[in-house]
Tab-separated table of C-alpha atoms in Angstrom:
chain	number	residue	atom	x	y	z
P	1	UNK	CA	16.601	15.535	-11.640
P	2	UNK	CA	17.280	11.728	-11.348
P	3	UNK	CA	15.992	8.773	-9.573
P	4	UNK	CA	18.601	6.335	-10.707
P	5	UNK	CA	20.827	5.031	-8.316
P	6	UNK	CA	24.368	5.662	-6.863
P	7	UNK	CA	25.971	2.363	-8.582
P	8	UNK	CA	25.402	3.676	-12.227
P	9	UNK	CA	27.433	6.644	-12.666
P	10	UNK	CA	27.006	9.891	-15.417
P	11	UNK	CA	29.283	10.876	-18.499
P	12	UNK	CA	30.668	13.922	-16.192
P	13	UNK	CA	33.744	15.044	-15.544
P	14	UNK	CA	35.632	13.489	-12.672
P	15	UNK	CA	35.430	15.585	-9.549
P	16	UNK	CA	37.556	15.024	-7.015
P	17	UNK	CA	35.044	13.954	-3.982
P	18	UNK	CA	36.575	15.164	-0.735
P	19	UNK	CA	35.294	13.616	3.038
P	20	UNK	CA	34.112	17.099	3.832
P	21	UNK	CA	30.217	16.764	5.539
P	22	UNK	CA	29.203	20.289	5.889
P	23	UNK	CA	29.152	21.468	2.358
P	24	UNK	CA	26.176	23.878	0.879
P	25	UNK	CA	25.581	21.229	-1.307
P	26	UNK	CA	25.354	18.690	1.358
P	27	UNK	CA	22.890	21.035	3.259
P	28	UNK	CA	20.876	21.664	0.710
P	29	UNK	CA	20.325	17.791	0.158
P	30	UNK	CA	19.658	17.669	3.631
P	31	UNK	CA	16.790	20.402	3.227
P	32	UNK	CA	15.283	18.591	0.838
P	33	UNK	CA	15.315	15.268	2.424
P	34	UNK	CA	13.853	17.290	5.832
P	35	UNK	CA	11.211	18.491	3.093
P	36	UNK	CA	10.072	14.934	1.878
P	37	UNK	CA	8.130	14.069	5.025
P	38	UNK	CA	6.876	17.402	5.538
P	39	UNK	CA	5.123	16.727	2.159
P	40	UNK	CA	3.765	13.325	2.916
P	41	UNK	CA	2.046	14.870	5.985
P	42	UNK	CA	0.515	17.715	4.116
P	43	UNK	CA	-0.780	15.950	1.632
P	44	UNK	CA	-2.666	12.958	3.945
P	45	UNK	CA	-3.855	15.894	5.946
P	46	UNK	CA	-5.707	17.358	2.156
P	47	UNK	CA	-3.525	20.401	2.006
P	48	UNK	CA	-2.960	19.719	-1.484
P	49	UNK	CA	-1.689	23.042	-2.981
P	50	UNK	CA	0.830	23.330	0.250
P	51	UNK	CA	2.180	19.576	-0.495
P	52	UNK	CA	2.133	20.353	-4.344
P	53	UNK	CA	4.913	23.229	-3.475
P	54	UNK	CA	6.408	21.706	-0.998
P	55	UNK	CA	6.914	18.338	-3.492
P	56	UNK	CA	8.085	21.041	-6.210
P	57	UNK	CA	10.212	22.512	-4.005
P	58	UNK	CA	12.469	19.753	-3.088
P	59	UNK	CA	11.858	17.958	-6.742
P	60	UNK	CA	13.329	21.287	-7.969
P	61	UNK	CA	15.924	21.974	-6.135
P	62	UNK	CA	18.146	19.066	-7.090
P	63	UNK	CA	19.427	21.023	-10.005
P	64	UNK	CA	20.535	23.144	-7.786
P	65	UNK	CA	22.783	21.178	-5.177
P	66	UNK	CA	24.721	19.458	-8.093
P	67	UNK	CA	25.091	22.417	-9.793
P	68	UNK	CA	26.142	24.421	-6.913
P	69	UNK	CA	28.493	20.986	-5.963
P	70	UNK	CA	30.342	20.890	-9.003
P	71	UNK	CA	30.768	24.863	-9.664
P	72	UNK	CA	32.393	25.524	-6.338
P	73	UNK	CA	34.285	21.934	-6.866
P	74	UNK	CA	32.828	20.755	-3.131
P	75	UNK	CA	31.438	16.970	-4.678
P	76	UNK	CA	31.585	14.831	-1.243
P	77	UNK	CA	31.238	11.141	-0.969
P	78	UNK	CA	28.114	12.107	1.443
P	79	UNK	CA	26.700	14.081	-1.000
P	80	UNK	CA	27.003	11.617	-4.250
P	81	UNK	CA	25.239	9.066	-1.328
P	82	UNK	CA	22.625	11.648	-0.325
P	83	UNK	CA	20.971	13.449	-3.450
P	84	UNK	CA	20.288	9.771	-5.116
P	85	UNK	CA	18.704	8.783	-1.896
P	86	UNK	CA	16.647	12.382	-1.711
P	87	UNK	CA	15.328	11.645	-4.986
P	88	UNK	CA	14.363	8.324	-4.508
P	89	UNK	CA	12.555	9.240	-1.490
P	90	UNK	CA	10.927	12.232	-2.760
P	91	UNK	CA	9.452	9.480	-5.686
P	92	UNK	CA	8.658	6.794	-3.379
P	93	UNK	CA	6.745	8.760	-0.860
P	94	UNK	CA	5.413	10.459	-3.815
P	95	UNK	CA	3.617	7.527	-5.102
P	96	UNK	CA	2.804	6.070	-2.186
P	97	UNK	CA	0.944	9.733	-1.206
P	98	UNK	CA	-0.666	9.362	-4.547
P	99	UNK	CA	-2.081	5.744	-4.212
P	100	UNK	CA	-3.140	6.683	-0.956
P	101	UNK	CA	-5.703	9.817	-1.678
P	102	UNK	CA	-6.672	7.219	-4.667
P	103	UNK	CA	-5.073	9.621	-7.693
P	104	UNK	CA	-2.699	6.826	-8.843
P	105	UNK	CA	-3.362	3.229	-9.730
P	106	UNK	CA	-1.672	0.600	-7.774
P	107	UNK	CA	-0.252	-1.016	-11.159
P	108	UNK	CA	1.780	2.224	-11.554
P	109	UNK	CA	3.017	2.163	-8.086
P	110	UNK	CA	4.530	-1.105	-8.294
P	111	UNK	CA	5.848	-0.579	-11.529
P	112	UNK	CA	7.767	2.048	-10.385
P	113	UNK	CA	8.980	0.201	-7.224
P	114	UNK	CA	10.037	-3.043	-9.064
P	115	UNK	CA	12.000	-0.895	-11.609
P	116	UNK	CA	13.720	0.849	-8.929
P	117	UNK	CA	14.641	-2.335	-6.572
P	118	UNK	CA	16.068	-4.153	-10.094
P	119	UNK	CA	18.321	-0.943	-10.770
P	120	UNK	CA	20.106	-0.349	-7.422
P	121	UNK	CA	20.206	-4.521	-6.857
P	122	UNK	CA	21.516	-5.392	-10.045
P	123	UNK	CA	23.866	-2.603	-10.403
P	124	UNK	CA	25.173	-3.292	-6.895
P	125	UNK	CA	25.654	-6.629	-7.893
P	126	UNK	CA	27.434	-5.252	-11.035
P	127	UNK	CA	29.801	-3.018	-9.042
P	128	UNK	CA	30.917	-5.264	-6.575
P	129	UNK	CA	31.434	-8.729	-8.287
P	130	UNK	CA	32.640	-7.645	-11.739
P	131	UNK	CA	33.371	-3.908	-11.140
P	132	UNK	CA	31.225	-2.737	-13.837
P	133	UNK	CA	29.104	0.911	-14.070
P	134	UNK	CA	26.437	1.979	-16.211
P	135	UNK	CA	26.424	5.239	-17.666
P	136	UNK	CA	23.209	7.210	-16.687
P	137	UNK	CA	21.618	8.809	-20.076
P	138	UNK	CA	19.642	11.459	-20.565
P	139	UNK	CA	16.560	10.477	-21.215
P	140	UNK	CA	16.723	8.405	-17.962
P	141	UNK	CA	16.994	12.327	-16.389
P	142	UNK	CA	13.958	12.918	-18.961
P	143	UNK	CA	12.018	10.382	-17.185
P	144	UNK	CA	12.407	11.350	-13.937
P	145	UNK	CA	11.560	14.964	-14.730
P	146	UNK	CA	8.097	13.966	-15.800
P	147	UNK	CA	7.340	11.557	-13.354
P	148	UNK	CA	7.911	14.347	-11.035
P	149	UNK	CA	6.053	16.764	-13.077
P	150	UNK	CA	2.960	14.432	-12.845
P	151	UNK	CA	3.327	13.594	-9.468
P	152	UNK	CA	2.771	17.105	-8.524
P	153	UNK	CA	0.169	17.502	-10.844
P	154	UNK	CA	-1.454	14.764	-9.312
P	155	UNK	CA	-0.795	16.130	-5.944
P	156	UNK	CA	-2.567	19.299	-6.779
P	157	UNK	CA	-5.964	16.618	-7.873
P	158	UNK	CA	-6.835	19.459	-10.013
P	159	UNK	CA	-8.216	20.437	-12.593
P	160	UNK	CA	-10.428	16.567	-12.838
P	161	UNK	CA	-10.714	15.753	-16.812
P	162	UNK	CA	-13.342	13.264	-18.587
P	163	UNK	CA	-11.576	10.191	-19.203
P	164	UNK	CA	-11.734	9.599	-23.159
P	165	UNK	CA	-13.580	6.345	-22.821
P	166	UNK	CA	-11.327	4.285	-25.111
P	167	UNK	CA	-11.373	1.159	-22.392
P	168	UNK	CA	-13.697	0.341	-20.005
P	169	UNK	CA	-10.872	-0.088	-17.189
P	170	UNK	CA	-10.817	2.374	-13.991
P	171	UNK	CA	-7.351	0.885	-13.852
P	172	UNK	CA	-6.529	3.494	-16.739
P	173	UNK	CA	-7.118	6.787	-15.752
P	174	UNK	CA	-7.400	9.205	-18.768
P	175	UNK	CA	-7.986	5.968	-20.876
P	176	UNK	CA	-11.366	4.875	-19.449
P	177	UNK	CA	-14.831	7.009	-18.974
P	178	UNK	CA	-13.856	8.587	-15.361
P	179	UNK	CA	-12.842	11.783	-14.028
P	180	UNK	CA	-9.175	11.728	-13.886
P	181	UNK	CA	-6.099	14.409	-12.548
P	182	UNK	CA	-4.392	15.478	-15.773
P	183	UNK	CA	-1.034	14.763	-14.410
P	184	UNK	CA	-1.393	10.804	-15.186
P	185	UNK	CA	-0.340	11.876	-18.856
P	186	UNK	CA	3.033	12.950	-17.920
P	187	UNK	CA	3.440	9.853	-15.425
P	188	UNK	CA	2.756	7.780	-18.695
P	189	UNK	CA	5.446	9.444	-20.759
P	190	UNK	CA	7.760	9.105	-17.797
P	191	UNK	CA	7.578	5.217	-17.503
P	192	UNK	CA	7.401	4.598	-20.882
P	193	UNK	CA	10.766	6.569	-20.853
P	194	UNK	CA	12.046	4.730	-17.592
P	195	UNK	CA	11.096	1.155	-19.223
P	196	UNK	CA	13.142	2.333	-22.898
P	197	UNK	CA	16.239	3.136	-20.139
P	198	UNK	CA	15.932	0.318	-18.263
P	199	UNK	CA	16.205	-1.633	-21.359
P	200	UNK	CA	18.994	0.248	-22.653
P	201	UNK	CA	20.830	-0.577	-19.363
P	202	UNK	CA	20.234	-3.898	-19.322
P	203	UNK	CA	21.737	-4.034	-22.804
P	204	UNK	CA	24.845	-1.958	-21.986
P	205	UNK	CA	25.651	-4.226	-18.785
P	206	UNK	CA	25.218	-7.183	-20.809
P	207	UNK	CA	27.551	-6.514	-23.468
P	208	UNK	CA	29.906	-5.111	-20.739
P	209	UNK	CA	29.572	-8.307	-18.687
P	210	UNK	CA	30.383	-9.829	-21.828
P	211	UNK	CA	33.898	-8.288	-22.222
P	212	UNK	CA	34.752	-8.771	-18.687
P	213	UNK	CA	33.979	-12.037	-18.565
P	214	UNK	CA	35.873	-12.403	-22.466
P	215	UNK	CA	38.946	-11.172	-20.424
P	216	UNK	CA	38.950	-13.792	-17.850
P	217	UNK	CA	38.896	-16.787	-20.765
């Protein structure tokens, strides 16, 4: 899985990426993306356990359309565009969905949102005025996977644990006294992940920045 966006690229081998539009890869992006939706409605409507497999459905299946994309050598320029922007969907609506039923805080929300709009504008930014990419990194793909993990745990709102009472803050679920959807654990370790990457990247486009900018003295 990965929520980062199109403008930093990974340490994979170069595919050629063909125009083509109807590609199994392409369709099962599009699947997913028709899937996204599907389990925003579900899940306002309190069919939690049918949104919970819908959500793991398409958060699943992403392995799958690369995979299948670079085995049968059909990477398409559509497709590179389209499984970033599935994923990134599936995450937004995710949270959203999960501030809405009132299982995630709104400070995690907009963390996640700010992260995201600073990645794709800065590395645009990158790309087009000093041609520079970022590698993605693994853990980055590590973060992801548990924010969807406990997203869909918190989709599912059950089982409800005793908060451990360490701060008296409802802002903290799992921290303060509450009830709380075990899933918040894993959305923890995910952004604690996302904000080491994010760092990382911000180092790694400096220093690259740097030695473009060297070149041009």
């Amino acid at each position: 899985m990965g929520l980062e966006p199109d403008t930093i690229e990974s340490k994979e081998e170069t595919e050629i990426v063909s125009d083509q539009l109807l590609t199994i890869p392409n369709v099962i992006s599009t699947i997913r993306l028709c899937l996204v939706p599907l389990f925003f409605v579900l899940l306002l409507v309190g069919q939690d356990i049918a949104a919970t497999v819908v959500f793991a459905v398409a958060a699943l299946t992403d392995f799958i359309d690369g995979q299948v994309a670079r085995r049968t050598h059909t990477v398409t320029k559509l497709g590179k565009l389209l499984d970033p922007a599935v994923d990134t969907a599936l995450m937004i609506f995710g949270v959203i969905g999960c501030f809405i039923v009132g299982r995630l805080p709104l400070w995690i929300m907009l963390l996640i949102f700010l992260r995201e709009l600073f990645l794709l504008v800065g590395g645009a930014i990158l790309l087009k005025r000093f041609h520079i990419r970022v590698n993605v990194v693994y853990p980055g793909k590590v973060a992801t996977t548990f924010l969807f993990f406990g997203i869909a745990a918190l989709v599912l709102g059950y089982p409800e644990l005793n908060g451990l009472g360490m701060v008296d803050a409802a802002w903290l679920p799992g921290l303060s006294s509450s009830l709380y959807p075990w899933g918040i654990w894993f959305v923890y370790i995910g952004l604690v992940l996302q904000i080491g990457v994010t760092v990382y990247y911000c180092i790694v486009a400096w220093r690259k920045l740097g030695d473009v900018q060297g070149k041009h003295r």
